[in-house]
PDB file of C-alpha atoms in Angstrom:
ATOM      1  CA  MET A   1       6.405 -20.551  -9.805  1.00  0.00           C
ATOM      2  CA  ARG A   2       5.096 -19.412 -13.193  1.00  0.00           C
ATOM      3  CA  ASP A   3       6.043 -16.398 -15.312  1.00  0.00           C
ATOM      4  CA  GLY A   4       8.144 -14.950 -12.517  1.00  0.00           C
ATOM      5  CA  ALA A   5       5.303 -15.145  -9.968  1.00  0.00           C
ATOM      6  CA  LEU A   6       5.669 -16.969  -6.650  1.00  0.00           C
ATOM      7  CA  HIS A   7       2.493 -17.297  -4.594  1.00  0.00           C
ATOM      8  CA  LEU A   8       3.041 -18.370  -0.990  1.00  0.00           C
ATOM      9  CA  HIS A   9      -0.164 -16.929   0.421  1.00  0.00           C
ATOM     10  CA  ASP A  10      -1.494 -18.760   3.497  1.00  0.00           C
ATOM     11  CA  THR A  11       1.042 -21.581   3.270  1.00  0.00           C
ATOM     12  CA  GLY A  12       1.716 -21.935   6.999  1.00  0.00           C
ATOM     13  CA  PHE A  13       5.429 -21.078   6.818  1.00  0.00           C
ATOM     14  CA  GLU A  14       5.092 -18.827   9.879  1.00  0.00           C
ATOM     15  CA  SER A  15       8.457 -18.685  11.715  1.00  0.00           C
ATOM     16  CA  ASN A  16      10.217 -20.216   8.706  1.00  0.00           C
ATOM     17  CA  LEU A  17       9.141 -17.379   6.423  1.00  0.00           C
ATOM     18  CA  GLY A  18      12.216 -15.247   7.167  1.00  0.00           C
ATOM     19  CA  PRO A  19      14.711 -17.790   5.767  1.00  0.00           C
ATOM     20  CA  VAL A  20      12.360 -18.390   2.824  1.00  0.00           C
ATOM     21  CA  VAL A  21      12.384 -14.681   1.927  1.00  0.00           C
ATOM     22  CA  THR A  22      16.172 -14.607   2.244  1.00  0.00           C
ATOM     23  CA  ALA A  23      16.411 -17.477  -0.233  1.00  0.00           C
ATOM     24  CA  ILE A  24      13.929 -15.773  -2.565  1.00  0.00           C
ATOM     25  CA  SER A  25      16.077 -12.627  -2.648  1.00  0.00           C
ATOM     26  CA  LYS A  26      18.795 -14.637  -4.419  1.00  0.00           C
ATOM     27  CA  ASN A  27      16.467 -15.590  -7.262  1.00  0.00           C
ATOM     28  CA  LYS A  28      16.306 -12.628  -9.642  1.00  0.00           C
ATOM     29  CA  SER A  29      13.745 -14.289 -11.897  1.00  0.00           C
ATOM     30  CA  ILE A  30      11.003 -13.693  -9.320  1.00  0.00           C
ATOM     31  CA  THR A  31       9.119 -10.482 -10.078  1.00  0.00           C
ATOM     32  CA  THR A  32       5.853 -11.154  -8.234  1.00  0.00           C
ATOM     33  CA  LEU A  33       5.758 -12.333  -4.619  1.00  0.00           C
ATOM     34  CA  SER A  34       2.670 -13.070  -2.517  1.00  0.00           C
ATOM     35  CA  LEU A  35       3.261 -13.773   1.189  1.00  0.00           C
ATOM     36  CA  GLY A  36      -0.007 -12.812   2.874  1.00  0.00           C
ATOM     37  CA  ARG A  37      -1.612 -14.562   5.855  1.00  0.00           C
ATOM     38  CA  ASN A  38       1.485 -16.432   6.995  1.00  0.00           C
ATOM     39  CA  LEU A  39       2.171 -14.640  10.275  1.00  0.00           C
ATOM     40  CA  ASN A  40      -1.074 -14.628  12.206  1.00  0.00           C
ATOM     41  CA  THR A  41      -0.058 -17.152  14.868  1.00  0.00           C
ATOM     42  CA  ILE A  42       3.690 -16.659  15.335  1.00  0.00           C
ATOM     43  CA  LYS A  43       5.550 -14.770  18.056  1.00  0.00           C
ATOM     44  CA  SER A  44       6.470 -11.143  17.511  1.00  0.00           C
ATOM     45  CA  LYS A  45      10.207 -11.875  17.467  1.00  0.00           C
ATOM     46  CA  HIS A  46       9.755 -13.977  14.346  1.00  0.00           C
ATOM     47  CA  VAL A  47       7.729 -11.223  12.672  1.00  0.00           C
ATOM     48  CA  GLY A  48      10.721  -8.890  12.992  1.00  0.00           C
ATOM     49  CA  GLN A  49      12.939 -11.445  11.252  1.00  0.00           C
ATOM     50  CA  VAL A  50      10.533 -11.656   8.325  1.00  0.00           C
ATOM     51  CA  VAL A  51      10.419  -7.860   7.960  1.00  0.00           C
ATOM     52  CA  GLU A  52      14.221  -7.694   8.131  1.00  0.00           C
ATOM     53  CA  SER A  53      14.438 -10.199   5.276  1.00  0.00           C
ATOM     54  CA  LEU A  54      11.924  -8.222   3.208  1.00  0.00           C
ATOM     55  CA  VAL A  55      13.793  -4.972   3.823  1.00  0.00           C
ATOM     56  CA  PHE A  56      17.037  -6.611   2.699  1.00  0.00           C
ATOM     57  CA  LEU A  57      15.296  -7.834  -0.459  1.00  0.00           C
ATOM     58  CA  LEU A  58      13.896  -4.378  -1.297  1.00  0.00           C
ATOM     59  CA  GLN A  59      17.175  -2.582  -0.633  1.00  0.00           C
ATOM     60  CA  GLU A  60      19.295  -4.723  -2.925  1.00  0.00           C
ATOM     61  CA  ASP A  61      20.692  -2.741  -5.844  1.00  0.00           C
ATOM     62  CA  ASP A  62      19.619  -5.444  -8.282  1.00  0.00           C
ATOM     63  CA  CYS A  63      16.188  -6.075  -6.743  1.00  0.00           C
ATOM     64  CA  SER A  64      13.925  -7.493  -9.457  1.00  0.00           C
ATOM     65  CA  LEU A  65      10.662  -7.562  -7.504  1.00  0.00           C
ATOM     66  CA  GLU A  66       7.837  -5.634  -9.171  1.00  0.00           C
ATOM     67  CA  VAL A  67       4.796  -6.857  -7.212  1.00  0.00           C
ATOM     68  CA  LEU A  68       4.698  -7.526  -3.456  1.00  0.00           C
ATOM     69  CA  SER A  69       1.605  -8.655  -1.565  1.00  0.00           C
ATOM     70  CA  ILE A  70       1.798  -9.000   2.216  1.00  0.00           C
ATOM     71  CA  ASN A  71      -1.892  -8.597   2.971  1.00  0.00           C
ATOM     72  CA  ASP A  72      -3.321  -9.859   6.267  1.00  0.00           C
ATOM     73  CA  SER A  73       0.125 -10.207   7.835  1.00  0.00           C
ATOM     74  CA  ARG A  74      -0.547  -8.108  10.952  1.00  0.00           C
ATOM     75  CA  PHE A  75       2.951  -6.631  10.964  1.00  0.00           C
ATOM     76  CA  LYS A  76       1.757  -3.707  13.103  1.00  0.00           C
ATOM     77  CA  SER A  77       4.708  -1.435  13.992  1.00  0.00           C
ATOM     78  CA  GLU A  78       7.145  -3.941  12.474  1.00  0.00           C
ATOM     79  CA  ILE A  79       6.009  -2.784   9.037  1.00  0.00           C
ATOM     80  CA  HIS A  80       7.605   0.623   9.610  1.00  0.00           C
ATOM     81  CA  ASN A  81      11.061  -0.543   8.492  1.00  0.00           C
ATOM     82  CA  LEU A  82       9.588  -1.990   5.324  1.00  0.00           C
ATOM     83  CA  LEU A  83       7.770   1.264   4.533  1.00  0.00           C
ATOM     84  CA  ASN A  84      11.019   3.181   5.010  1.00  0.00           C
ATOM     85  CA  ALA A  85      12.720   0.825   2.552  1.00  0.00           C
ATOM     86  CA  LEU A  86      10.246   1.813  -0.166  1.00  0.00           C
ATOM     87  CA  ALA A  87      11.853   5.232  -0.490  1.00  0.00           C
ATOM     88  CA  GLY A  88      15.016   3.842  -2.059  1.00  0.00           C
ATOM     89  CA  ASN A  89      13.520   0.948  -4.006  1.00  0.00           C
ATOM     90  CA  THR A  90      13.433   1.375  -7.787  1.00  0.00           C
ATOM     91  CA  SER A  91      11.823  -1.878  -8.931  1.00  0.00           C
ATOM     92  CA  LEU A  92       8.511  -2.267  -7.063  1.00  0.00           C
ATOM     93  CA  ARG A  93       5.430  -1.170  -8.988  1.00  0.00           C
ATOM     94  CA  THR A  94       2.628  -2.738  -6.932  1.00  0.00           C
ATOM     95  CA  LEU A  95       2.304  -3.003  -3.143  1.00  0.00           C
ATOM     96  CA  ASP A  96      -0.595  -4.647  -1.300  1.00  0.00           C
ATOM     97  CA  ILE A  97      -0.592  -4.256   2.481  1.00  0.00           C
ATOM     98  CA  SER A  98      -4.353  -4.471   2.914  1.00  0.00           C
ATOM     99  CA  SER A  99      -6.698  -7.342   3.644  1.00  0.00           C
ATOM    100  CA  VAL A 100      -7.913 -10.152   1.414  1.00  0.00           C
ATOM    101  CA  ASP A 101     -11.524  -9.006   1.624  1.00  0.00           C
ATOM    102  CA  CYS A 102     -10.474  -5.678   0.105  1.00  0.00           C
ATOM    103  CA  ALA A 103     -10.046  -7.507  -3.202  1.00  0.00           C
ATOM    104  CA  GLN A 104     -13.647  -6.721  -4.091  1.00  0.00           C
ATOM    105  CA  PHE A 105     -12.572  -3.115  -4.626  1.00  0.00           C
ATOM    106  CA  SER A 106      -9.230  -3.938  -6.290  1.00  0.00           C
ATOM    107  CA  GLY A 107     -10.528  -3.028  -9.717  1.00  0.00           C
ATOM    108  CA  LEU A 108     -11.226   0.596  -8.823  1.00  0.00           C
ATOM    109  CA  CYS A 109      -9.020   3.129 -10.537  1.00  0.00           C
ATOM    110  CA  PRO A 110      -9.255   6.888  -9.935  1.00  0.00           C
ATOM    111  CA  VAL A 111     -11.459   7.584 -12.938  1.00  0.00           C
ATOM    112  CA  GLN A 112     -14.008   5.132 -11.527  1.00  0.00           C
ATOM    113  CA  TRP A 113     -14.361   6.985  -8.238  1.00  0.00           C
ATOM    114  CA  THR A 114     -17.741   8.615  -8.869  1.00  0.00           C
ATOM    115  CA  GLY A 115     -20.576   9.839  -6.720  1.00  0.00           C
ATOM    116  CA  GLN A 116     -21.007  12.207  -3.810  1.00  0.00           C
ATOM    117  CA  PHE A 117     -18.297  10.840  -1.562  1.00  0.00           C
ATOM    118  CA  SER A 118     -15.181  10.766  -3.744  1.00  0.00           C
ATOM    119  CA  GLY A 119     -16.276   7.651  -5.549  1.00  0.00           C
ATOM    120  CA  LEU A 120     -18.474   5.721  -3.171  1.00  0.00           C
ATOM    121  CA  PRO A 121     -21.771   4.519  -4.592  1.00  0.00           C
ATOM    122  CA  SER A 122     -24.701   6.438  -3.157  1.00  0.00           C
ATOM    123  CA  SER A 123     -26.179   3.159  -1.890  1.00  0.00           C
ATOM    124  CA  VAL A 124     -23.391   2.659   0.664  1.00  0.00           C
ATOM    125  CA  ASP A 125     -24.632   2.926   4.239  1.00  0.00           C
ATOM    126  CA  TRP A 126     -22.329   4.134   7.008  1.00  0.00           C
ATOM    127  CA  PRO A 127     -20.719   2.554   8.870  1.00  0.00           C
ATOM    128  CA  VAL A 128     -19.935  -0.260   6.455  1.00  0.00           C
ATOM    129  CA  GLN A 129     -20.239  -3.761   7.892  1.00  0.00           C
ATOM    130  CA  CYS A 130     -18.180  -6.542   6.262  1.00  0.00           C
ATOM    131  CA  ALA A 131     -19.020 -10.226   6.518  1.00  0.00           C
ATOM    132  CA  VAL A 132     -15.350 -11.227   6.459  1.00  0.00           C
ATOM    133  CA  CYS A 133     -13.052  -9.151   8.640  1.00  0.00           C
ATOM    134  CA  TYR A 134      -9.270  -9.428   8.574  1.00  0.00           C
ATOM    135  CA  SER A 135      -6.899  -6.884  10.008  1.00  0.00           C
ATOM    136  CA  GLY A 136      -4.553  -6.052   7.146  1.00  0.00           C
ATOM    137  CA  ASN A 137      -1.282  -4.961   8.725  1.00  0.00           C
ATOM    138  CA  CYS A 138      -2.491  -2.433  11.325  1.00  0.00           C
ATOM    139  CA  MET A 139       0.148   0.106  10.333  1.00  0.00           C
ATOM    140  CA  GLY A 140      -1.917   2.939  11.837  1.00  0.00           C
ATOM    141  CA  ASP A 141      -1.281   6.634  11.318  1.00  0.00           C
ATOM    142  CA  SER A 142       2.420   6.271  12.093  1.00  0.00           C
ATOM    143  CA  GLY A 143       2.716   3.780   9.250  1.00  0.00           C
ATOM    144  CA  ALA A 144       0.675   6.017   6.952  1.00  0.00           C
ATOM    145  CA  ARG A 145       3.056   8.875   7.726  1.00  0.00           C
ATOM    146  CA  LEU A 146       6.088   6.737   6.827  1.00  0.00           C
ATOM    147  CA  LEU A 147       4.395   5.567   3.635  1.00  0.00           C
ATOM    148  CA  ALA A 148       3.653   9.192   2.801  1.00  0.00           C
ATOM    149  CA  LYS A 149       7.304  10.127   3.241  1.00  0.00           C
ATOM    150  CA  ALA A 150       8.369   7.233   1.026  1.00  0.00           C
ATOM    151  CA  LEU A 151       5.904   8.268  -1.683  1.00  0.00           C
ATOM    152  CA  GLN A 152       7.465  11.723  -1.827  1.00  0.00           C
ATOM    153  CA  ILE A 153      10.733  10.074  -2.873  1.00  0.00           C
ATOM    154  CA  ASN A 154       9.730   6.881  -4.679  1.00  0.00           C
ATOM    155  CA  THR A 155       9.113   7.397  -8.398  1.00  0.00           C
ATOM    156  CA  ARG A 156       8.336   3.794  -9.323  1.00  0.00           C
ATOM    157  CA  LEU A 157       5.279   2.628  -7.354  1.00  0.00           C
ATOM    158  CA  GLN A 158       2.099   2.800  -9.393  1.00  0.00           C
ATOM    159  CA  HIS A 159      -0.463   0.725  -7.478  1.00  0.00           C
ATOM    160  CA  ILE A 160      -0.913   0.593  -3.688  1.00  0.00           C
ATOM    161  CA  THR A 161      -3.646  -1.126  -1.672  1.00  0.00           C
ATOM    162  CA  ILE A 162      -3.880  -0.018   1.949  1.00  0.00           C
ATOM    163  CA  ASP A 163      -7.343  -0.668   3.421  1.00  0.00           C
ATOM    164  CA  ARG A 164      -7.850  -2.242   6.877  1.00  0.00           C
ATOM    165  CA  ASN A 165      -4.743  -0.703   8.379  1.00  0.00           C
ATOM    166  CA  SER A 166      -6.377   1.344  11.148  1.00  0.00           C
ATOM    167  CA  VAL A 167      -5.642   4.596   9.318  1.00  0.00           C
ATOM    168  CA  SER A 168      -7.535   7.629  10.600  1.00  0.00           C
ATOM    169  CA  LEU A 169      -8.236  10.992   9.005  1.00  0.00           C
ATOM    170  CA  GLN A 170      -4.764  12.220   9.999  1.00  0.00           C
ATOM    171  CA  GLY A 171      -3.140   9.327   8.175  1.00  0.00           C
ATOM    172  CA  PHE A 172      -5.168   9.953   5.034  1.00  0.00           C
ATOM    173  CA  THR A 173      -4.289  13.647   5.263  1.00  0.00           C
ATOM    174  CA  ASP A 174      -0.585  12.764   5.265  1.00  0.00           C
ATOM    175  CA  LEU A 175      -1.114  10.463   2.272  1.00  0.00           C
ATOM    176  CA  ALA A 176      -3.074  13.147   0.419  1.00  0.00           C
ATOM    177  CA  TYR A 177      -0.208  15.607   0.857  1.00  0.00           C
ATOM    178  CA  ALA A 178       2.324  13.020  -0.342  1.00  0.00           C
ATOM    179  CA  LEU A 179       0.279  12.067  -3.392  1.00  0.00           C
ATOM    180  CA  GLN A 180      -0.020  15.700  -4.385  1.00  0.00           C
ATOM    181  CA  HIS A 181       3.781  15.607  -4.738  1.00  0.00           C
ATOM    182  CA  ASN A 182       3.968  12.123  -6.266  1.00  0.00           C
ATOM    183  CA  TYR A 183       3.523  11.600 -10.003  1.00  0.00           C
ATOM    184  CA  SER A 184       3.874   7.835 -10.327  1.00  0.00           C
ATOM    185  CA  VAL A 185       1.046   6.346  -8.210  1.00  0.00           C
ATOM    186  CA  LYS A 186      -1.983   5.896 -10.455  1.00  0.00           C
ATOM    187  CA  PHE A 187      -4.141   3.289  -8.716  1.00  0.00           C
ATOM    188  CA  MET A 188      -5.338   3.016  -5.130  1.00  0.00           C
ATOM    189  CA  PRO A 189      -8.460   0.918  -4.495  1.00  0.00           C
ATOM    190  CA  PHE A 190     -10.824   2.881  -2.298  1.00  0.00           C
ATOM    191  CA  PRO A 191      -9.963   2.171   1.393  1.00  0.00           C
ATOM    192  CA  LEU A 192     -13.604   1.637   2.241  1.00  0.00           C
ATOM    193  CA  HIS A 193     -13.243   0.104   5.703  1.00  0.00           C
ATOM    194  CA  ASP A 194     -10.844   2.689   7.154  1.00  0.00           C
ATOM    195  CA  VAL A 195     -12.660   5.591   5.512  1.00  0.00           C
ATOM    196  CA  SER A 196     -15.918   4.325   7.021  1.00  0.00           C
ATOM    197  CA  SER A 197     -14.479   4.921  10.490  1.00  0.00           C
ATOM    198  CA  CYS A 198     -13.430   8.448   9.534  1.00  0.00           C
ATOM    199  CA  MET A 199     -16.912   9.205   8.218  1.00  0.00           C
ATOM    200  CA  LYS A 200     -18.425   8.614  11.643  1.00  0.00           C
ATOM    201  CA  THR A 201     -16.617  11.562  13.217  1.00  0.00           C
ATOM    202  CA  ALA A 202     -15.712  13.985  10.424  1.00  0.00           C
ATOM    203  CA  PRO A 203     -17.633  13.316   7.201  1.00  0.00           C
ATOM    204  CA  GLU A 204     -16.958  16.674   5.533  1.00  0.00           C
ATOM    205  CA  ARG A 205     -13.225  16.690   6.298  1.00  0.00           C
ATOM    206  CA  THR A 206     -12.964  13.066   5.211  1.00  0.00           C
ATOM    207  CA  ASP A 207     -14.678  13.840   1.931  1.00  0.00           C
ATOM    208  CA  ALA A 208     -12.301  16.737   1.281  1.00  0.00           C
ATOM    209  CA  VAL A 209      -9.183  14.672   2.003  1.00  0.00           C
ATOM    210  CA  MET A 210     -10.308  11.747  -0.143  1.00  0.00           C
ATOM    211  CA  LYS A 211     -11.124  14.192  -2.943  1.00  0.00           C
ATOM    212  CA  ARG A 212      -7.529  15.431  -2.804  1.00  0.00           C
ATOM    213  CA  ILE A 213      -6.295  11.852  -3.094  1.00  0.00           C
ATOM    214  CA  GLN A 214      -8.649  11.178  -5.990  1.00  0.00           C
ATOM    215  CA  ASP A 215      -7.538  14.325  -7.809  1.00  0.00           C
ATOM    216  CA  ALA A 216      -3.865  13.390  -7.447  1.00  0.00           C
ATOM    217  CA  LEU A 217      -4.472   9.896  -8.818  1.00  0.00           C
ATOM    218  CA  GLN A 218      -6.528  11.304 -11.684  1.00  0.00           C
ATOM    219  CA  ARG A 219      -3.738  13.738 -12.536  1.00  0.00           C
ATOM    220  CA  ASN A 220      -1.222  10.884 -12.622  1.00  0.00           C
ATOM    221  CA  VAL A 221      -3.405   8.806 -14.930  1.00  0.00           C
ATOM    222  CA  GLN A 222      -3.482  11.713 -17.358  1.00  0.00           C
ATOM    223  CA  PRO A 223      -0.119  13.393 -16.709  1.00  0.00           C
ATOM    224  CA  THR A 224       1.040  16.608 -18.313  1.00  0.00           C
ATOM    225  CA  ARG A 225       4.571  17.193 -19.475  1.00  0.00           C
ATOM    226  CA  HIS A 226       5.172  19.426 -16.464  1.00  0.00           C
ATOM    227  CA  SER A 227       3.984  16.894 -13.868  1.00  0.00           C
ATOM    228  CA  SER A 228       5.951  14.019 -15.367  1.00  0.00           C
ATOM    229  CA  HIS A 229       9.212  15.878 -14.665  1.00  0.00           C
ATOM    230  CA  ALA A 230       8.291  17.595 -11.414  1.00  0.00           C
ATOM    231  CA  GLN A 231       9.057  14.765  -9.019  1.00  0.00           C
ATOM    232  CA  ALA A 232      12.339  13.897 -10.729  1.00  0.00           C
ATOM    233  CA  LEU A 233      13.340  17.554 -10.486  1.00  0.00           C
ATOM    234  CA  ARG A 234      12.734  17.615  -6.739  1.00  0.00           C
ATOM    235  CA  LEU A 235      15.072  14.655  -6.272  1.00  0.00           C
ATOM    236  CA  HIS A 236      17.947  16.689  -7.711  1.00  0.00           C
ATOM    237  CA  GLN A 237      17.349  19.751  -5.572  1.00  0.00           C
TER     238      GLN A 237
END
């Protein structure tokens, strides 16, 4: 561990990861935690234990975690409880639930989304084919809906990475609505893989939804006095 960061990515902990996370929750000096690619070969019952430990960590009143990466963990529906826990967490600023190969787009911020399709370079051919294919966490549209609900309450998260989660146009629509009412999220690397699937069936609707997401992120990067207080005001209503 260095400077509050603990990187346990692809360490082979597997079924032992739950107890490890429980132990980590007692160490308040840890602010960055990377746990990706540790659950790809274990039984589903052990996955639930890991999620339970993460939820406990995030729900602690004195949670000190600011960055959490659980990419390529294949939580599937088990991730739902973790997404629900985000609503009440006040420490986490960065969440990565995508796939390792999405890192090539991790530097994209909303003001860099340029071009015809809400930021995609004009040279991109559809559908996009990737040489390295991992599955993220497969949260699906149900997970996107829960994340959207959390984002309407959470006022701390600033950076989320969500690609390769089997999110369809409906899921992105839910996220677009949530981000229009969220004033803290400023960075979301373009979910190229999942958006590619949406482009096959509804290119115009996909473009419109992603434009709404881009506009919300852009607004949050350059907030006005009104927008900076709007979300906090809703929490008191």
